[in-house]
PDB file of C-alpha atoms in Angstrom:
ATOM      1  CA  MET A   1     -20.663 -23.282  32.785  1.00  0.00           C
ATOM      2  CA  GLY A   2     -24.350 -22.478  32.302  1.00  0.00           C
ATOM      3  CA  PRO A   3     -24.950 -22.166  28.610  1.00  0.00           C
ATOM      4  CA  GLY A   4     -28.751 -22.770  29.103  1.00  0.00           C
ATOM      5  CA  THR A   5     -29.989 -22.087  25.238  1.00  0.00           C
ATOM      6  CA  GLY A   6     -26.065 -21.299  24.229  1.00  0.00           C
ATOM      7  CA  CYS A   7     -26.331 -17.316  23.640  1.00  0.00           C
ATOM      8  CA  PHE A   8     -23.079 -17.033  24.417  1.00  0.00           C
ATOM      9  CA  THR A   9     -21.500 -20.097  23.893  1.00  0.00           C
ATOM     10  CA  HIS A  10     -22.780 -19.728  20.052  1.00  0.00           C
ATOM     11  CA  VAL A  11     -20.039 -16.405  20.115  1.00  0.00           C
ATOM     12  CA  LEU A  12     -17.322 -18.633  21.815  1.00  0.00           C
ATOM     13  CA  TYR A  13     -18.467 -21.284  19.140  1.00  0.00           C
ATOM     14  CA  ALA A  14     -17.677 -18.934  16.487  1.00  0.00           C
ATOM     15  CA  ASN A  15     -14.418 -17.145  17.430  1.00  0.00           C
ATOM     16  CA  VAL A  16     -12.376 -19.906  19.870  1.00  0.00           C
ATOM     17  CA  PRO A  17      -9.376 -22.317  17.590  1.00  0.00           C
ATOM     18  CA  GLU A  18      -9.867 -25.361  16.795  1.00  0.00           C
ATOM     19  CA  ARG A  19      -6.348 -26.370  19.018  1.00  0.00           C
ATOM     20  CA  CYS A  20      -8.518 -25.115  22.134  1.00  0.00           C
ATOM     21  CA  LYS A  21      -9.862 -27.639  24.093  1.00  0.00           C
ATOM     22  CA  VAL A  22     -13.824 -26.364  25.567  1.00  0.00           C
ATOM     23  CA  ILE A  23     -16.473 -28.003  28.072  1.00  0.00           C
ATOM     24  CA  VAL A  24     -19.391 -26.880  28.112  1.00  0.00           C
ATOM     25  CA  ILE A  25     -21.746 -27.629  31.671  1.00  0.00           C
ATOM     26  CA  GLU A  26     -24.989 -27.859  31.673  1.00  0.00           C
ATOM     27  CA  LEU A  27     -27.103 -29.127  34.376  1.00  0.00           C
ATOM     28  CA  ASN A  28     -30.318 -28.904  32.914  1.00  0.00           C
ATOM     29  CA  PRO A  29     -31.005 -32.080  30.586  1.00  0.00           C
ATOM     30  CA  ASP A  30     -33.592 -30.611  28.313  1.00  0.00           C
ATOM     31  CA  TYR A  31     -30.797 -28.152  27.170  1.00  0.00           C
ATOM     32  CA  ILE A  32     -27.914 -30.993  26.300  1.00  0.00           C
ATOM     33  CA  PRO A  33     -29.063 -32.132  22.843  1.00  0.00           C
ATOM     34  CA  HIS A  34     -29.651 -28.778  21.465  1.00  0.00           C
ATOM     35  CA  LEU A  35     -25.951 -28.154  22.763  1.00  0.00           C
ATOM     36  CA  ARG A  36     -24.607 -31.278  21.327  1.00  0.00           C
ATOM     37  CA  GLU A  37     -25.990 -30.740  18.027  1.00  0.00           C
ATOM     38  CA  ALA A  38     -25.219 -27.020  18.155  1.00  0.00           C
ATOM     39  CA  TYR A  39     -21.645 -26.977  19.565  1.00  0.00           C
ATOM     40  CA  GLY A  40     -20.514 -30.728  19.813  1.00  0.00           C
ATOM     41  CA  ASP A  41     -18.468 -31.082  16.661  1.00  0.00           C
ATOM     42  CA  LEU A  42     -15.990 -28.648  18.866  1.00  0.00           C
ATOM     43  CA  PHE A  43     -16.934 -28.690  22.191  1.00  0.00           C
ATOM     44  CA  GLU A  44     -17.214 -31.438  24.702  1.00  0.00           C
ATOM     45  CA  ILE A  45     -20.887 -30.981  26.168  1.00  0.00           C
ATOM     46  CA  ILE A  46     -21.125 -31.934  29.990  1.00  0.00           C
ATOM     47  CA  GLN A  47     -24.537 -32.894  31.708  1.00  0.00           C
ATOM     48  CA  GLY A  48     -23.894 -32.127  34.973  1.00  0.00           C
ATOM     49  CA  SER A  49     -22.929 -29.681  37.933  1.00  0.00           C
ATOM     50  CA  ALA A  50     -20.468 -26.582  37.624  1.00  0.00           C
ATOM     51  CA  ALA A  51     -19.764 -27.447  40.944  1.00  0.00           C
ATOM     52  CA  ASP A  52     -17.775 -30.337  39.967  1.00  0.00           C
ATOM     53  CA  LEU A  53     -15.595 -28.211  37.686  1.00  0.00           C
ATOM     54  CA  ASP A  54     -12.338 -29.407  39.389  1.00  0.00           C
ATOM     55  CA  ALA A  55     -13.640 -33.410  38.527  1.00  0.00           C
ATOM     56  CA  TYR A  56     -14.172 -32.977  34.759  1.00  0.00           C
ATOM     57  CA  VAL A  57     -10.782 -30.828  34.295  1.00  0.00           C
ATOM     58  CA  GLU A  58      -8.766 -33.608  36.484  1.00  0.00           C
ATOM     59  CA  GLU A  59     -10.788 -36.709  34.278  1.00  0.00           C
ATOM     60  CA  ARG A  60      -9.412 -34.934  31.202  1.00  0.00           C
ATOM     61  CA  GLY A  61      -5.720 -34.486  32.683  1.00  0.00           C
ATOM     62  CA  TRP A  62      -5.785 -30.592  31.756  1.00  0.00           C
ATOM     63  CA  PRO A  63      -2.756 -29.057  33.813  1.00  0.00           C
ATOM     64  CA  ARG A  64      -4.823 -25.812  34.108  1.00  0.00           C
ATOM     65  CA  ILE A  65      -7.614 -23.978  32.374  1.00  0.00           C
ATOM     66  CA  ASP A  66      -7.157 -20.537  30.511  1.00  0.00           C
ATOM     67  CA  LEU A  67     -10.609 -19.451  30.538  1.00  0.00           C
ATOM     68  CA  ILE A  68     -13.987 -20.234  32.546  1.00  0.00           C
ATOM     69  CA  VAL A  69     -16.942 -18.160  31.210  1.00  0.00           C
ATOM     70  CA  SER A  70     -20.234 -18.106  33.120  1.00  0.00           C
ATOM     71  CA  GLY A  71     -24.266 -18.055  32.492  1.00  0.00           C
ATOM     72  CA  LEU A  72     -25.075 -19.215  35.846  1.00  0.00           C
ATOM     73  CA  PRO A  73     -27.526 -17.195  38.077  1.00  0.00           C
ATOM     74  CA  PHE A  74     -26.614 -15.935  41.707  1.00  0.00           C
ATOM     75  CA  THR A  75     -29.944 -18.136  42.897  1.00  0.00           C
ATOM     76  CA  LEU A  76     -28.314 -21.323  43.245  1.00  0.00           C
ATOM     77  CA  PRO A  77     -28.510 -22.952  46.552  1.00  0.00           C
ATOM     78  CA  SER A  78     -25.729 -22.560  48.607  1.00  0.00           C
ATOM     79  CA  GLN A  79     -24.178 -26.474  48.667  1.00  0.00           C
ATOM     80  CA  VAL A  80     -24.247 -25.627  44.942  1.00  0.00           C
ATOM     81  CA  MET A  81     -22.507 -21.957  45.499  1.00  0.00           C
ATOM     82  CA  GLN A  82     -20.278 -22.694  48.128  1.00  0.00           C
ATOM     83  CA  PRO A  83     -17.993 -25.010  46.684  1.00  0.00           C
ATOM     84  CA  LEU A  84     -18.182 -23.347  42.913  1.00  0.00           C
ATOM     85  CA  MET A  85     -16.878 -20.529  44.846  1.00  0.00           C
ATOM     86  CA  ALA A  86     -14.155 -22.280  46.285  1.00  0.00           C
ATOM     87  CA  THR A  87     -13.160 -23.563  42.874  1.00  0.00           C
ATOM     88  CA  LEU A  88     -13.153 -20.469  41.005  1.00  0.00           C
ATOM     89  CA  GLN A  89     -10.971 -18.797  43.515  1.00  0.00           C
ATOM     90  CA  LYS A  90      -8.531 -21.777  43.177  1.00  0.00           C
ATOM     91  CA  ARG A  91      -8.665 -21.127  39.055  1.00  0.00           C
ATOM     92  CA  THR A  92      -8.389 -17.877  39.194  1.00  0.00           C
ATOM     93  CA  ASP A  93      -5.801 -17.774  41.767  1.00  0.00           C
ATOM     94  CA  ALA A  94      -3.809 -20.385  39.424  1.00  0.00           C
ATOM     95  CA  GLY A  95      -4.366 -17.735  36.966  1.00  0.00           C
ATOM     96  CA  ALA A  96      -7.711 -18.752  34.904  1.00  0.00           C
ATOM     97  CA  VAL A  97      -9.656 -15.580  33.556  1.00  0.00           C
ATOM     98  CA  TYR A  98     -12.981 -15.689  34.618  1.00  0.00           C
ATOM     99  CA  ARG A  99     -15.530 -13.809  33.190  1.00  0.00           C
ATOM    100  CA  TRP A 100     -19.142 -13.934  33.630  1.00  0.00           C
ATOM    101  CA  PHE A 101     -22.442 -11.325  33.603  1.00  0.00           C
ATOM    102  CA  THR A 102     -25.262 -10.249  35.915  1.00  0.00           C
ATOM    103  CA  TYR A 103     -28.537  -8.501  35.568  1.00  0.00           C
ATOM    104  CA  PHE A 104     -28.145  -7.779  39.193  1.00  0.00           C
ATOM    105  CA  PRO A 105     -24.891  -6.306  40.064  1.00  0.00           C
ATOM    106  CA  ARG A 106     -25.700  -5.887  44.118  1.00  0.00           C
ATOM    107  CA  MET A 107     -26.491  -9.328  44.926  1.00  0.00           C
ATOM    108  CA  MET A 108     -23.336 -10.529  42.344  1.00  0.00           C
ATOM    109  CA  GLU A 109     -20.994  -8.478  44.451  1.00  0.00           C
ATOM    110  CA  ARG A 110     -22.332 -10.260  47.650  1.00  0.00           C
ATOM    111  CA  HIS A 111     -21.075 -13.447  46.150  1.00  0.00           C
ATOM    112  CA  TYR A 112     -17.407 -12.187  45.024  1.00  0.00           C
ATOM    113  CA  ARG A 113     -16.629 -10.276  47.759  1.00  0.00           C
ATOM    114  CA  ARG A 114     -13.468 -12.389  47.753  1.00  0.00           C
ATOM    115  CA  PHE A 115     -12.612 -11.898  44.201  1.00  0.00           C
ATOM    116  CA  ALA A 116     -10.503  -9.325  42.570  1.00  0.00           C
ATOM    117  CA  PHE A 117     -13.284  -8.418  39.682  1.00  0.00           C
ATOM    118  CA  ARG A 118     -13.669  -5.646  37.622  1.00  0.00           C
ATOM    119  CA  ARG A 119     -16.650  -4.640  35.732  1.00  0.00           C
ATOM    120  CA  VAL A 120     -15.605  -5.101  31.743  1.00  0.00           C
ATOM    121  CA  ARG A 121     -19.169  -3.424  30.250  1.00  0.00           C
ATOM    122  CA  SER A 122     -22.780  -2.693  30.840  1.00  0.00           C
ATOM    123  CA  VAL A 123     -24.484  -3.310  28.290  1.00  0.00           C
ATOM    124  CA  PHE A 124     -27.733  -0.852  28.678  1.00  0.00           C
ATOM    125  CA  LEU A 125     -29.456  -1.924  25.398  1.00  0.00           C
ATOM    126  CA  ASN A 126     -30.035  -5.812  26.772  1.00  0.00           C
ATOM    127  CA  LEU A 127     -33.018  -6.015  28.561  1.00  0.00           C
ATOM    128  CA  PRO A 128     -32.885  -5.852  31.571  1.00  0.00           C
ATOM    129  CA  PRO A 129     -29.681  -4.433  31.342  1.00  0.00           C
ATOM    130  CA  MET A 130     -26.701  -6.649  31.664  1.00  0.00           C
ATOM    131  CA  TRP A 131     -23.188  -5.835  33.741  1.00  0.00           C
ATOM    132  CA  ILE A 132     -20.262  -8.286  32.520  1.00  0.00           C
ATOM    133  CA  TYR A 133     -17.302  -8.976  35.051  1.00  0.00           C
ATOM    134  CA  THR A 134     -13.737 -10.508  35.380  1.00  0.00           C
ATOM    135  CA  VAL A 135     -11.315 -11.673  37.619  1.00  0.00           C
ATOM    136  CA  ASN A 136      -7.671 -11.783  36.068  1.00  0.00           C
TER     137      ASN A 136
END
């Protein structure tokens, strides 16, 4: 979710087994052509809202999600954040691993109070420094 220009998507693309089914959800239509050109042979690129994750999964008839990776900011409007958080809670309660990063850990913690998250890594060589978290 929220791949933007594809920095993290590139790493996933290089490491995911071909048998895996991957959807990449990006809201900004300006990024879609690049994402489709770079990753469209292995990943399905969707121009849409991450808040609609459940609908995308149901459309494909998938029984579950194993991994969710997010580059979404925490400054999204509440009409997006609230349903997205509910979907993420539902999916992680069902066993999905959810990984995300933030540049603002204090702000992130407000949104993820309901989750049993833990910090995986801090990357201080990144500018600005980045914190990586996981659920499950």
